[in-house]
Amino acid sequence: MIRIAILASGSGTNAQRLMEHFGASTKAEIALVACDQPKAGVLQRAWDHGVPCYMFGATELADGTLLRELEGAGIDLLILAGFMRLLPATLVQTWPDRILNIHPSLLPKYGGKGMYGDHVHRAVLAAGEKQSGITIHVVNERYDEGRVLFQVECPVMPGDDVEALAARIHALEHAHYPEVVEGFLNDMAVRTRE
Ligand code: GAR
């Protein structure tokens, strides 16, 4: 069984979709939700799915405590689902090509430090974009720059506000993140056999 840890900071709707999807899987399980915000909605969602949670802060991220916790839990793959901090290089190097992220824009547009959640949608609307979308990518040491695995577009409609655009983007994320992770796991299994 491939053991997956989700890192999340917020509401956790993507984490929930992943827990639902892999709850029925025979090849992978969500073994842990790691969260850096004590009031994040993702904690209740993890509890509802019987997935253990690990709480951490900036110190545990920087000093290797989170890394040791993930290693101790035998984690094979990390999935960022609304996680807002940059991962330290040591952590990225411990799971090379084994950390995925979802971003609510068509990267490289509207990526980088400070570009997360509603900040992204606000910038897309302010720029008058006619299209937005989502990107699922491998994580490296820089914000939003790793190898792109999947992108899909959606329209920005006249009259959209942040809430309306965020809802359209969330629907795309929920439809695609589990299937893209599943495809990545299948490729991982092929590469391991080679
Ligand atoms: C999602 O839209 C995700 O793409 C975004 O945060 C939201 C989390 O929603 N991630 C980023 O902006 C990362 N830079 P959720 O907590 O309901 O899954």
GROMACS .gro file of C-alpha atoms and ligand atoms in nm:
model
  212
    1MET     CA    1   0.000   0.000   0.000
    2ILE     CA    2   0.135   0.343  -0.097
    3ARG     CA    3   0.112   0.576   0.201
    4ILE     CA    4   0.007   0.933   0.124
    5ALA     CA    5   0.025   1.237   0.352
    6ILE     CA    6  -0.181   1.546   0.272
    7LEU     CA    7  -0.043   1.885   0.378
    8ALA     CA    8  -0.316   2.146   0.414
    9SER     CA    9  -0.374   2.486   0.574
   10GLY     CA   10  -0.738   2.565   0.504
   11SER     CA   11  -1.089   2.438   0.453
   12GLY     CA   12  -0.973   2.111   0.305
   13THR     CA   13  -1.229   2.048   0.033
   14ASN     CA   14  -0.959   1.903  -0.192
   15ALA     CA   15  -0.829   1.693   0.096
   16GLN     CA   16  -1.180   1.562   0.147
   17ARG     CA   17  -1.211   1.460  -0.220
   18LEU     CA   18  -0.877   1.279  -0.192
   19MET     CA   19  -0.985   1.101   0.129
   20GLU     CA   20  -1.311   0.995  -0.037
   21HIS     CA   21  -1.134   0.872  -0.349
   22PHE     CA   22  -0.857   0.677  -0.178
   23GLY     CA   23  -1.087   0.552   0.099
   24ALA     CA   24  -1.188   0.279  -0.147
   25SER     CA   25  -0.844   0.215  -0.298
   26THR     CA   26  -0.651  -0.108  -0.268
   27LYS     CA   27  -0.321   0.047  -0.374
   28ALA     CA   28  -0.296   0.375  -0.180
   29GLU     CA   29  -0.424   0.524   0.142
   30ILE     CA   30  -0.432   0.869   0.297
   31ALA     CA   31  -0.232   0.781   0.605
   32LEU     CA   32  -0.194   1.129   0.754
   33VAL     CA   33  -0.315   1.487   0.727
   34ALA     CA   34  -0.048   1.736   0.835
   35CYS     CA   35  -0.179   2.084   0.909
   36ASP     CA   36  -0.017   2.413   1.013
   37GLN     CA   37  -0.336   2.604   1.111
   38PRO     CA   38  -0.510   2.501   1.437
   39LYS     CA   39  -0.850   2.630   1.320
   40ALA     CA   40  -0.838   2.485   0.968
   41GLY     CA   41  -1.152   2.310   0.845
   42VAL     CA   42  -0.942   2.025   0.711
   43LEU     CA   43  -0.900   1.894   1.068
   44GLN     CA   44  -1.271   1.815   1.105
   45ARG     CA   45  -1.278   1.660   0.757
   46ALA     CA   46  -0.983   1.433   0.847
   47TRP     CA   47  -1.151   1.339   1.176
   48ASP     CA   48  -1.472   1.250   0.987
   49HIS     CA   49  -1.270   1.014   0.764
   50GLY     CA   50  -1.076   0.861   1.052
   51VAL     CA   51  -0.746   0.995   0.917
   52PRO     CA   52  -0.488   1.090   1.184
   53CYS     CA   53  -0.375   1.453   1.197
   54TYR     CA   54  -0.039   1.598   1.279
   55MET     CA   55  -0.026   1.965   1.377
   56PHE     CA   56   0.289   2.164   1.321
   57GLY     CA   57   0.412   2.524   1.295
   58ALA     CA   58   0.688   2.718   1.123
   59THR     CA   59   0.948   2.585   1.370
   60GLU     CA   60   0.867   2.217   1.311
   61LEU     CA   61   0.869   2.278   0.935
   62ALA     CA   62   1.211   2.448   0.943
   63ASP     CA   63   1.393   2.231   1.198
   64GLY     CA   64   1.317   1.890   1.047
   65THR     CA   65   1.053   1.781   1.302
   66LEU     CA   66   0.782   1.754   1.033
   67LEU     CA   67   1.021   1.566   0.805
   68ARG     CA   68   1.095   1.312   1.080
   69GLU     CA   69   0.724   1.274   1.156
   70LEU     CA   70   0.650   1.198   0.789
   71GLU     CA   71   0.941   0.954   0.768
   72GLY     CA   72   0.826   0.789   1.090
   73ALA     CA   73   0.479   0.744   0.938
   74GLY     CA   74   0.635   0.569   0.636
   75ILE     CA   75   0.502   0.826   0.389
   76ASP     CA   76   0.574   0.755   0.019
   77LEU     CA   77   0.398   1.052  -0.143
   78LEU     CA   78   0.311   1.402  -0.020
   79ILE     CA   79   0.013   1.588  -0.159
   80LEU     CA   80  -0.028   1.958  -0.098
   81ALA     CA   81  -0.396   2.055  -0.092
   82GLY     CA   82  -0.429   2.422  -0.006
   83PHE     CA   83  -0.096   2.431   0.180
   84MET     CA   84   0.037   2.786   0.198
   85ARG     CA   85   0.401   2.757   0.304
   86LEU     CA   86   0.718   2.693   0.104
   87LEU     CA   87   0.866   2.351   0.179
   88PRO     CA   88   1.229   2.349   0.298
   89ALA     CA   89   1.484   2.208   0.052
   90THR     CA   90   1.568   1.915   0.283
   91LEU     CA   91   1.207   1.800   0.277
   92VAL     CA   92   1.179   1.834  -0.102
   93GLN     CA   93   1.503   1.640  -0.145
   94THR     CA   94   1.379   1.361   0.084
   95TRP     CA   95   1.082   1.296  -0.151
   96PRO     CA   96   1.225   1.387  -0.494
   97ASP     CA   97   0.950   1.377  -0.760
   98ARG     CA   98   0.715   1.256  -0.486
   99ILE     CA   99   0.541   1.579  -0.383
  100LEU     CA  100   0.242   1.715  -0.575
  101ASN     CA  101   0.062   2.049  -0.550
  102ILE     CA  102  -0.257   2.197  -0.689
  103HIS     CA  103  -0.268   2.565  -0.780
  104PRO     CA  104  -0.580   2.765  -0.872
  105SER     CA  105  -0.447   2.929  -1.190
  106LEU     CA  106  -0.285   2.841  -1.520
  107LEU     CA  107   0.079   2.848  -1.409
  108PRO     CA  108   0.318   3.016  -1.470
  109LYS     CA  109   0.056   3.291  -1.457
  110TYR     CA  110  -0.046   3.402  -1.108
  111GLY     CA  111   0.201   3.182  -0.922
  112GLY     CA  112   0.477   3.259  -0.674
  113LYS     CA  113   0.503   3.391  -0.320
  114GLY     CA  114   0.179   3.542  -0.189
  115MET     CA  115  -0.027   3.392  -0.471
  116TYR     CA  116  -0.264   3.151  -0.302
  117GLY     CA  117  -0.637   3.096  -0.270
  118ASP     CA  118  -0.850   3.407  -0.319
  119HIS     CA  119  -0.541   3.626  -0.381
  120VAL     CA  120  -0.502   3.440  -0.711
  121HIS     CA  121  -0.864   3.491  -0.816
  122ARG     CA  122  -0.851   3.859  -0.719
  123ALA     CA  123  -0.543   3.910  -0.939
  124VAL     CA  124  -0.700   3.720  -1.230
  125LEU     CA  125  -1.014   3.938  -1.213
  126ALA     CA  126  -0.812   4.260  -1.173
  127ALA     CA  127  -0.614   4.175  -1.487
  128GLY     CA  128  -0.935   4.125  -1.686
  129GLU     CA  129  -0.844   3.769  -1.787
  130LYS     CA  130  -1.100   3.589  -2.001
  131GLN     CA  131  -0.978   3.248  -1.881
  132SER     CA  132  -0.841   3.093  -1.567
  133GLY     CA  133  -0.794   2.732  -1.465
  134ILE     CA  134  -0.598   2.492  -1.248
  135THR     CA  135  -0.250   2.342  -1.250
  136ILE     CA  136  -0.134   2.021  -1.084
  137HIS     CA  137   0.244   1.999  -1.066
  138VAL     CA  138   0.541   1.832  -0.901
  139VAL     CA  139   0.687   2.044  -0.619
  140ASN     CA  140   1.043   2.170  -0.615
  141GLU     CA  141   1.220   2.419  -0.387
  142ARG     CA  142   1.053   2.723  -0.547
  143TYR     CA  143   0.689   2.834  -0.527
  144ASP     CA  144   0.474   2.688  -0.807
  145GLU     CA  145   0.760   2.598  -1.043
  146GLY     CA  146   0.787   2.218  -1.064
  147ARG     CA  147   0.703   1.999  -1.364
  148VAL     CA  148   0.342   2.043  -1.476
  149LEU     CA  149   0.136   1.722  -1.480
  150PHE     CA  150  -0.204   1.863  -1.570
  151GLN     CA  151  -0.380   2.186  -1.658
  152VAL     CA  152  -0.738   2.262  -1.752
  153GLU     CA  153  -0.901   2.595  -1.831
  154CYS     CA  154  -1.232   2.751  -1.742
  155PRO     CA  155  -1.390   3.079  -1.850
  156VAL     CA  156  -1.392   3.394  -1.640
  157MET     CA  157  -1.749   3.516  -1.685
  158PRO     CA  158  -1.856   3.880  -1.707
  159GLY     CA  159  -1.975   3.981  -1.360
  160ASP     CA  160  -1.767   3.718  -1.179
  161ASP     CA  161  -1.652   3.811  -0.831
  162VAL     CA  162  -1.388   3.628  -0.630
  163GLU     CA  163  -1.644   3.393  -0.481
  164ALA     CA  164  -1.795   3.293  -0.816
  165LEU     CA  165  -1.457   3.233  -0.978
  166ALA     CA  166  -1.331   3.042  -0.672
  167ALA     CA  167  -1.637   2.815  -0.687
  168ARG     CA  168  -1.577   2.737  -1.057
  169ILE     CA  169  -1.209   2.664  -0.988
  170HIS     CA  170  -1.288   2.447  -0.686
  171ALA     CA  171  -1.527   2.237  -0.894
  172LEU     CA  172  -1.248   2.175  -1.147
  173GLU     CA  173  -1.003   2.087  -0.871
  174HIS     CA  174  -1.242   1.840  -0.710
  175ALA     CA  175  -1.313   1.676  -1.046
  176HIS     CA  176  -0.948   1.632  -1.143
  177TYR     CA  177  -0.710   1.615  -0.844
  178PRO     CA  178  -0.792   1.256  -0.736
  179GLU     CA  179  -0.769   1.120  -1.092
  180VAL     CA  180  -0.437   1.299  -1.159
  181VAL     CA  181  -0.291   1.163  -0.833
  182GLU     CA  182  -0.417   0.817  -0.928
  183GLY     CA  183  -0.244   0.844  -1.269
  184PHE     CA  184   0.076   0.961  -1.101
  185LEU     CA  185   0.066   0.660  -0.865
  186ASN     CA  186   0.026   0.424  -1.162
  187ASP     CA  187   0.330   0.579  -1.332
  188MET     CA  188   0.522   0.552  -1.001
  189ALA     CA  189   0.443   0.179  -0.987
  190VAL     CA  190   0.563   0.129  -1.348
  191ARG     CA  191   0.888   0.322  -1.278
  192THR     CA  192   0.948   0.114  -0.961
  193ARG     CA  193   0.913  -0.213  -1.159
  194GLU     CA  194   1.154  -0.096  -1.434
  195GAR     C1  195  -0.744   2.551  -0.358
  195GAR     O1  196  -0.812   2.630  -0.451
  195GAR     C2  197  -0.599   2.533  -0.398
  195GAR     O2  198  -0.579   2.530  -0.537
  195GAR     C3  199  -0.535   2.656  -0.340
  195GAR     O3  200  -0.598   2.672  -0.215
  195GAR     C4  201  -0.733   2.625  -0.223
  195GAR     C5  202  -0.756   2.532  -0.106
  195GAR     O4  203  -0.891   2.495  -0.098
  195GAR     N1  204  -0.393   2.640  -0.329
  195GAR     C6  205  -0.308   2.741  -0.347
  195GAR     O5  206  -0.343   2.853  -0.369
  195GAR     C7  207  -0.161   2.701  -0.335
  195GAR     N2  208  -0.077   2.805  -0.384
  195GAR     P1  209  -0.935   2.373  -0.004
  195GAR     O6  210  -0.871   2.395   0.134
  195GAR     O7  211  -1.083   2.381   0.002
  195GAR     O8  212  -0.885   2.246  -0.068
   0.00000   0.00000   0.00000
